[in-house]
mmCIF file with all atom_site columns, C-alpha atoms in Angstrom:
data_model
loop_
_atom_site.group_PDB
_atom_site.id
_atom_site.type_symbol
_atom_site.label_atom_id
_atom_site.label_alt_id
_atom_site.label_comp_id
_atom_site.label_asym_id
_atom_site.label_entity_id
_atom_site.label_seq_id
_atom_site.pdbx_PDB_ins_code
_atom_site.Cartn_x
_atom_site.Cartn_y
_atom_site.Cartn_z
_atom_site.occupancy
_atom_site.B_iso_or_equiv
_atom_site.pdbx_formal_charge
_atom_site.auth_seq_id
_atom_site.auth_comp_id
_atom_site.auth_asym_id
_atom_site.auth_atom_id
_atom_site.pdbx_PDB_model_num
ATOM 1   C CA . MET A 1 1   ? 65.749 24.937  99.591 1.00 51.00 ? 1   MET A CA 1
ATOM 2   C CA . ARG A 1 2   ? 64.694 25.657  96.621 1.00 54.00 ? 2   ARG A CA 1
ATOM 3   C CA . ARG A 1 3   ? 67.269 28.863  96.538 1.00 58.00 ? 3   ARG A CA 1
ATOM 4   C CA . ARG A 1 4   ? 69.954 26.315  96.705 1.00 62.00 ? 4   ARG A CA 1
ATOM 5   C CA . TYR A 1 5   ? 69.151 24.970  93.652 1.00 54.00 ? 5   TYR A CA 1
ATOM 6   C CA . SER A 1 6   ? 68.078 28.133  91.313 1.00 54.00 ? 6   SER A CA 1
ATOM 7   C CA . PHE A 1 7   ? 71.952 28.310  90.218 1.00 54.00 ? 7   PHE A CA 1
ATOM 8   C CA . LEU A 1 8   ? 70.427 24.951  87.756 1.00 51.00 ? 8   LEU A CA 1
ATOM 9   C CA . VAL A 1 9   ? 68.095 26.867  85.902 1.00 52.00 ? 9   VAL A CA 1
ATOM 10  C CA . PRO A 1 10  ? 70.383 29.323  83.638 1.00 52.00 ? 10  PRO A CA 1
ATOM 11  C CA . ARG A 1 11  ? 71.872 25.960  82.065 1.00 56.00 ? 11  ARG A CA 1
ATOM 12  C CA . PHE A 1 12  ? 68.735 24.634  81.116 1.00 48.00 ? 12  PHE A CA 1
ATOM 13  C CA . LYS A 1 13  ? 67.178 28.322  79.764 1.00 55.00 ? 13  LYS A CA 1
ATOM 14  C CA . HIS A 1 14  ? 68.181 27.140  76.131 1.00 55.00 ? 14  HIS A CA 1
ATOM 15  C CA . ALA A 1 15  ? 67.591 23.650  76.594 1.00 53.00 ? 15  ALA A CA 1
ATOM 16  C CA . GLY A 1 16  ? 64.905 23.559  73.555 1.00 53.00 ? 16  GLY A CA 1
ATOM 17  C CA . THR A 1 17  ? 67.252 25.604  71.300 1.00 52.00 ? 17  THR A CA 1
ATOM 18  C CA . CYS A 1 18  ? 69.911 22.530  72.101 1.00 46.00 ? 18  CYS A CA 1
ATOM 19  C CA . PHE A 1 19  ? 67.565 20.154  71.542 1.00 50.00 ? 19  PHE A CA 1
ATOM 20  C CA . LEU A 1 20  ? 67.168 21.271  68.065 1.00 47.00 ? 20  LEU A CA 1
ATOM 21  C CA . ILE A 1 21  ? 70.618 21.312  67.346 1.00 55.00 ? 21  ILE A CA 1
ATOM 22  C CA . VAL A 1 22  ? 71.444 18.790  68.449 1.00 46.00 ? 22  VAL A CA 1
ATOM 23  C CA . ALA A 1 23  ? 68.447 16.697  66.194 1.00 47.00 ? 23  ALA A CA 1
ATOM 24  C CA . ALA A 1 24  ? 69.285 18.600  63.380 1.00 47.00 ? 24  ALA A CA 1
ATOM 25  C CA . THR A 1 25  ? 73.393 17.358  63.407 1.00 48.00 ? 25  THR A CA 1
ATOM 26  C CA . LEU A 1 26  ? 71.792 13.790  64.028 1.00 45.00 ? 26  LEU A CA 1
ATOM 27  C CA . PHE A 1 27  ? 69.552 13.935  61.057 1.00 43.00 ? 27  PHE A CA 1
ATOM 28  C CA . SER A 1 28  ? 72.373 15.422  58.583 1.00 44.00 ? 28  SER A CA 1
ATOM 29  C CA . VAL A 1 29  ? 74.811 12.593  60.169 1.00 42.00 ? 29  VAL A CA 1
ATOM 30  C CA . GLN A 1 30  ? 71.526 10.296  58.790 1.00 39.00 ? 30  GLN A CA 1
ATOM 31  C CA . THR A 1 31  ? 71.305 11.704  55.470 1.00 39.00 ? 31  THR A CA 1
ATOM 32  C CA . ALA A 1 32  ? 75.175 11.808  55.107 1.00 44.00 ? 32  ALA A CA 1
ATOM 33  C CA . PHE A 1 33  ? 74.963 8.319   55.507 1.00 44.00 ? 33  PHE A CA 1
ATOM 34  C CA . SER A 1 34  ? 71.988 7.202   53.520 1.00 44.00 ? 34  SER A CA 1
ATOM 35  C CA . ALA A 1 35  ? 73.436 8.336   50.781 1.00 59.00 ? 35  ALA A CA 1
ATOM 36  C CA . ALA A 1 36  ? 76.372 6.214   50.655 1.00 84.00 ? 36  ALA A CA 1
ATOM 37  C CA . HIS A 1 37  ? 76.841 2.818   49.137 1.00 89.00 ? 37  HIS A CA 1
ATOM 38  C CA . LYS A 1 38  ? 75.397 -0.215  50.447 1.00 94.00 ? 38  LYS A CA 1
ATOM 39  C CA . ARG A 1 39  ? 77.134 -3.521  51.810 1.00 95.00 ? 39  ARG A CA 1
ATOM 40  C CA . ILE A 1 40  ? 75.177 -6.527  50.676 1.00 95.00 ? 40  ILE A CA 1
ATOM 41  C CA . THR A 1 41  ? 75.707 -10.184 51.105 1.00 95.00 ? 41  THR A CA 1
ATOM 42  C CA . GLY A 1 42  ? 76.523 -12.603 48.153 1.00 94.00 ? 42  GLY A CA 1
ATOM 43  C CA . GLU A 1 43  ? 72.689 -13.634 48.700 1.00 95.00 ? 43  GLU A CA 1
ATOM 44  C CA . GLU A 1 44  ? 71.383 -10.474 48.532 1.00 96.00 ? 44  GLU A CA 1
ATOM 45  C CA . LEU A 1 45  ? 72.816 -9.974  45.104 1.00 96.00 ? 45  LEU A CA 1
ATOM 46  C CA . GLU A 1 46  ? 71.431 -13.460 44.113 1.00 94.00 ? 46  GLU A CA 1
ATOM 47  C CA . THR A 1 47  ? 67.806 -12.355 44.963 1.00 94.00 ? 47  THR A CA 1
ATOM 48  C CA . MET A 1 48  ? 69.152 -8.774  42.994 1.00 93.00 ? 48  MET A CA 1
ATOM 49  C CA . ARG A 1 49  ? 69.862 -10.505 39.870 1.00 92.00 ? 49  ARG A CA 1
ATOM 50  C CA . LYS A 1 50  ? 66.361 -12.227 39.772 1.00 92.00 ? 50  LYS A CA 1
ATOM 51  C CA . ASP A 1 51  ? 63.735 -9.466  40.565 1.00 91.00 ? 51  ASP A CA 1
ATOM 52  C CA . GLY A 1 52  ? 63.777 -8.430  37.322 1.00 85.00 ? 52  GLY A CA 1
ATOM 53  C CA . SER A 1 53  ? 65.442 -4.807  37.311 1.00 87.00 ? 53  SER A CA 1
ATOM 54  C CA . GLN A 1 54  ? 68.322 -3.466  35.781 1.00 90.00 ? 54  GLN A CA 1
ATOM 55  C CA . ILE A 1 55  ? 71.313 -4.331  37.401 1.00 94.00 ? 55  ILE A CA 1
ATOM 56  C CA . THR A 1 56  ? 75.125 -4.365  36.166 1.00 96.00 ? 56  THR A CA 1
ATOM 57  C CA . VAL A 1 57  ? 77.579 -6.200  38.147 1.00 97.00 ? 57  VAL A CA 1
ATOM 58  C CA . VAL A 1 58  ? 80.924 -5.341  37.980 1.00 97.00 ? 58  VAL A CA 1
ATOM 59  C CA . ASP A 1 59  ? 83.794 -7.193  38.825 1.00 97.00 ? 59  ASP A CA 1
ATOM 60  C CA . VAL A 1 60  ? 87.147 -5.123  39.616 1.00 96.00 ? 60  VAL A CA 1
ATOM 61  C CA . ARG A 1 61  ? 89.382 -8.316  39.956 1.00 96.00 ? 61  ARG A CA 1
ATOM 62  C CA . GLU A 1 62  ? 92.305 -8.791  37.414 1.00 96.00 ? 62  GLU A CA 1
ATOM 63  C CA . PRO A 1 63  ? 91.272 -10.161 34.148 1.00 95.00 ? 63  PRO A CA 1
ATOM 64  C CA . GLU A 1 64  ? 92.802 -13.268 34.926 1.00 95.00 ? 64  GLU A CA 1
ATOM 65  C CA . LEU A 1 65  ? 90.744 -14.127 37.881 1.00 95.00 ? 65  LEU A CA 1
ATOM 66  C CA . PHE A 1 66  ? 87.701 -12.795 36.242 1.00 96.00 ? 66  PHE A CA 1
ATOM 67  C CA . ILE A 1 67  ? 88.159 -15.113 33.261 1.00 96.00 ? 67  ILE A CA 1
ATOM 68  C CA . LYS A 1 68  ? 88.632 -18.033 35.620 1.00 95.00 ? 68  LYS A CA 1
ATOM 69  C CA . GLY A 1 69  ? 85.433 -17.295 37.367 1.00 96.00 ? 69  GLY A CA 1
ATOM 70  C CA . HIS A 1 70  ? 83.086 -14.951 37.940 1.00 96.00 ? 70  HIS A CA 1
ATOM 71  C CA . VAL A 1 71  ? 79.044 -14.041 39.121 1.00 96.00 ? 71  VAL A CA 1
ATOM 72  C CA . PRO A 1 72  ? 77.290 -14.575 35.669 1.00 95.00 ? 72  PRO A CA 1
ATOM 73  C CA . GLY A 1 73  ? 76.498 -11.436 33.735 1.00 94.00 ? 73  GLY A CA 1
ATOM 74  C CA . ALA A 1 74  ? 79.180 -9.441  35.600 1.00 96.00 ? 74  ALA A CA 1
ATOM 75  C CA . ILE A 1 75  ? 81.478 -7.082  33.602 1.00 96.00 ? 75  ILE A CA 1
ATOM 76  C CA . ASN A 1 76  ? 85.425 -6.959  34.279 1.00 96.00 ? 76  ASN A CA 1
ATOM 77  C CA . ILE A 1 77  ? 86.794 -3.384  35.089 1.00 96.00 ? 77  ILE A CA 1
ATOM 78  C CA . ASP A 1 78  ? 90.102 -4.511  36.509 1.00 96.00 ? 78  ASP A CA 1
ATOM 79  C CA . TYR A 1 79  ? 90.543 -2.004  40.171 1.00 94.00 ? 79  TYR A CA 1
ATOM 80  C CA . TYR A 1 80  ? 94.203 -1.523  38.843 1.00 93.00 ? 80  TYR A CA 1
ATOM 81  C CA . ASP A 1 81  ? 93.543 -0.114  35.080 1.00 93.00 ? 81  ASP A CA 1
ATOM 82  C CA . ASN A 1 82  ? 92.187 3.383   35.695 1.00 89.00 ? 82  ASN A CA 1
ATOM 83  C CA . ALA A 1 83  ? 88.578 1.820   37.476 1.00 92.00 ? 83  ALA A CA 1
ATOM 84  C CA . GLU A 1 84  ? 87.969 5.430   38.515 1.00 91.00 ? 84  GLU A CA 1
ATOM 85  C CA . THR A 1 85  ? 87.417 6.717   35.320 1.00 92.00 ? 85  THR A CA 1
ATOM 86  C CA . SER A 1 86  ? 85.907 3.751   33.641 1.00 94.00 ? 86  SER A CA 1
ATOM 87  C CA . ILE A 1 87  ? 83.193 3.209   36.533 1.00 95.00 ? 87  ILE A CA 1
ATOM 88  C CA . LEU A 1 88  ? 81.840 6.805   35.634 1.00 95.00 ? 88  LEU A CA 1
ATOM 89  C CA . LYS A 1 89  ? 81.240 5.678   32.265 1.00 95.00 ? 89  LYS A CA 1
ATOM 90  C CA . LEU A 1 90  ? 78.557 3.345   34.102 1.00 96.00 ? 90  LEU A CA 1
ATOM 91  C CA . SER A 1 91  ? 74.781 4.684   33.873 1.00 94.00 ? 91  SER A CA 1
ATOM 92  C CA . PRO A 1 92  ? 73.964 6.476   36.988 1.00 93.00 ? 92  PRO A CA 1
ATOM 93  C CA . LYS A 1 93  ? 70.316 4.982   36.683 1.00 92.00 ? 93  LYS A CA 1
ATOM 94  C CA . ASP A 1 94  ? 71.216 1.300   36.762 1.00 92.00 ? 94  ASP A CA 1
ATOM 95  C CA . ARG A 1 95  ? 71.845 -0.615  40.203 1.00 95.00 ? 95  ARG A CA 1
ATOM 96  C CA . ILE A 1 96  ? 75.817 -1.134  40.372 1.00 97.00 ? 96  ILE A CA 1
ATOM 97  C CA . VAL A 1 97  ? 77.122 -3.585  42.320 1.00 97.00 ? 97  VAL A CA 1
ATOM 98  C CA . PHE A 1 98  ? 80.566 -4.233  42.554 1.00 97.00 ? 98  PHE A CA 1
ATOM 99  C CA . ILE A 1 99  ? 82.639 -7.387  43.387 1.00 97.00 ? 99  ILE A CA 1
ATOM 100 C CA . CYS A 1 100 ? 86.174 -7.960  44.324 1.00 95.00 ? 100 CYS A CA 1
ATOM 101 C CA . HIS A 1 101 ? 88.354 -10.515 46.463 1.00 92.00 ? 101 HIS A CA 1
ATOM 102 C CA . GLY A 1 102 ? 87.283 -9.194  49.678 1.00 88.00 ? 102 GLY A CA 1
ATOM 103 C CA . GLY A 1 103 ? 85.540 -6.357  49.631 1.00 79.00 ? 103 GLY A CA 1
ATOM 104 C CA . PRO A 1 104 ? 87.524 -3.147  50.121 1.00 89.00 ? 104 PRO A CA 1
ATOM 105 C CA . MET A 1 105 ? 88.141 -2.426  46.447 1.00 92.00 ? 105 MET A CA 1
ATOM 106 C CA . GLY A 1 106 ? 84.578 -2.561  45.890 1.00 93.00 ? 106 GLY A CA 1
ATOM 107 C CA . ASP A 1 107 ? 83.886 -0.173  48.841 1.00 93.00 ? 107 ASP A CA 1
ATOM 108 C CA . GLU A 1 108 ? 86.414 2.288   47.372 1.00 94.00 ? 108 GLU A CA 1
ATOM 109 C CA . LEU A 1 109 ? 85.055 2.476   43.620 1.00 95.00 ? 109 LEU A CA 1
ATOM 110 C CA . SER A 1 110 ? 81.400 2.455   44.988 1.00 95.00 ? 110 SER A CA 1
ATOM 111 C CA . GLU A 1 111 ? 82.353 5.862   47.130 1.00 95.00 ? 111 GLU A CA 1
ATOM 112 C CA . ILE A 1 112 ? 83.908 7.069   43.780 1.00 95.00 ? 112 ILE A CA 1
ATOM 113 C CA . LEU A 1 113 ? 80.189 7.042   42.458 1.00 96.00 ? 113 LEU A CA 1
ATOM 114 C CA . THR A 1 114 ? 78.359 7.896   45.643 1.00 95.00 ? 114 THR A CA 1
ATOM 115 C CA . LYS A 1 115 ? 80.647 11.266  45.540 1.00 95.00 ? 115 LYS A CA 1
ATOM 116 C CA . ASN A 1 116 ? 79.803 11.613  42.038 1.00 94.00 ? 116 ASN A CA 1
ATOM 117 C CA . GLY A 1 117 ? 75.801 11.440  42.519 1.00 94.00 ? 117 GLY A CA 1
ATOM 118 C CA . TYR A 1 118 ? 74.970 7.870   41.592 1.00 95.00 ? 118 TYR A CA 1
ATOM 119 C CA . THR A 1 119 ? 72.461 6.668   44.292 1.00 94.00 ? 119 THR A CA 1
ATOM 120 C CA . ASN A 1 120 ? 72.132 2.768   43.346 1.00 95.00 ? 120 ASN A CA 1
ATOM 121 C CA . VAL A 1 121 ? 75.668 1.809   44.483 1.00 97.00 ? 121 VAL A CA 1
ATOM 122 C CA . TYR A 1 122 ? 76.426 -1.454  46.264 1.00 97.00 ? 122 TYR A CA 1
ATOM 123 C CA . ASN A 1 123 ? 79.164 -3.742  47.324 1.00 96.00 ? 123 ASN A CA 1
ATOM 124 C CA . VAL A 1 124 ? 79.462 -7.724  48.140 1.00 96.00 ? 124 VAL A CA 1
ATOM 125 C CA . LYS A 1 125 ? 80.601 -7.957  51.580 1.00 95.00 ? 125 LYS A CA 1
ATOM 126 C CA . GLY A 1 126 ? 83.241 -10.713 51.523 1.00 93.00 ? 126 GLY A CA 1
ATOM 127 C CA . GLY A 1 127 ? 83.807 -10.246 47.386 1.00 94.00 ? 127 GLY A CA 1
ATOM 128 C CA . MET A 1 128 ? 84.358 -13.537 45.393 1.00 95.00 ? 128 MET A CA 1
ATOM 129 C CA . ARG A 1 129 ? 85.601 -15.216 48.670 1.00 93.00 ? 129 ARG A CA 1
ATOM 130 C CA . LYS A 1 130 ? 81.879 -15.161 49.777 1.00 91.00 ? 130 LYS A CA 1
ATOM 131 C CA . TRP A 1 131 ? 80.300 -15.478 46.702 1.00 93.00 ? 131 TRP A CA 1
ATOM 132 C CA . ASN A 1 132 ? 78.584 -19.043 46.856 1.00 92.00 ? 132 ASN A CA 1
ATOM 133 C CA . GLY A 1 133 ? 76.362 -18.657 43.672 1.00 92.00 ? 133 GLY A CA 1
ATOM 134 C CA . PRO A 1 134 ? 76.673 -19.571 40.346 1.00 94.00 ? 134 PRO A CA 1
ATOM 135 C CA . ILE A 1 135 ? 80.101 -18.988 38.644 1.00 95.00 ? 135 ILE A CA 1
ATOM 136 C CA . GLU A 1 136 ? 80.607 -18.108 34.773 1.00 95.00 ? 136 GLU A CA 1
ATOM 137 C CA . LYS A 1 137 ? 83.928 -18.454 33.050 1.00 93.00 ? 137 LYS A CA 1
ATOM 138 C CA . GLY A 1 138 ? 85.234 -16.375 30.116 1.00 88.00 ? 138 GLY A CA 1
ATOM 139 C CA . ALA A 1 139 ? 86.282 -13.046 29.349 1.00 79.00 ? 139 ALA A CA 1
ATOM 140 C CA . LYS A 1 140 ? 83.649 -10.053 28.783 1.00 64.00 ? 140 LYS A CA 1
ATOM 141 C CA . ALA A 1 141 ? 84.625 -7.003  28.087 1.00 54.00 ? 141 ALA A CA 1
ATOM 142 C CA . GLY A 1 142 ? 83.934 -3.610  30.662 1.00 54.00 ? 142 GLY A CA 1
ATOM 143 C CA . LYS A 1 143 ? 81.692 -1.247  29.545 1.00 48.00 ? 143 LYS A CA 1
#
């Protein structure tokens, strides 16, 4: 009876090597994802603002909307006004948090920064639509 199943043995001959390849692949994928930006809630942003560490909140909505109300201390870098270049002037040492209308524009700009070596990059899930924290009104120029 043992002979009947002997054809299975060659298939598992390199099981250890296959395991190492799969493990290495999974580790690389996890490392790649860990380098990406993080999506946070408005509550998490509020906690970050209060913890005393340097943070730059970047509102990427149009200036007219920014003036009507934004996260206190945020700067405005209009997504539609060459934001891809402007955001690269931000300090890579800071924690940078993007907020927009609903999230996608912040995700896009966050990816640009992470691809350029920035490591502490965040985007607020749901953007200003989900922001329930304090609101500041008026203009504040971007960096």
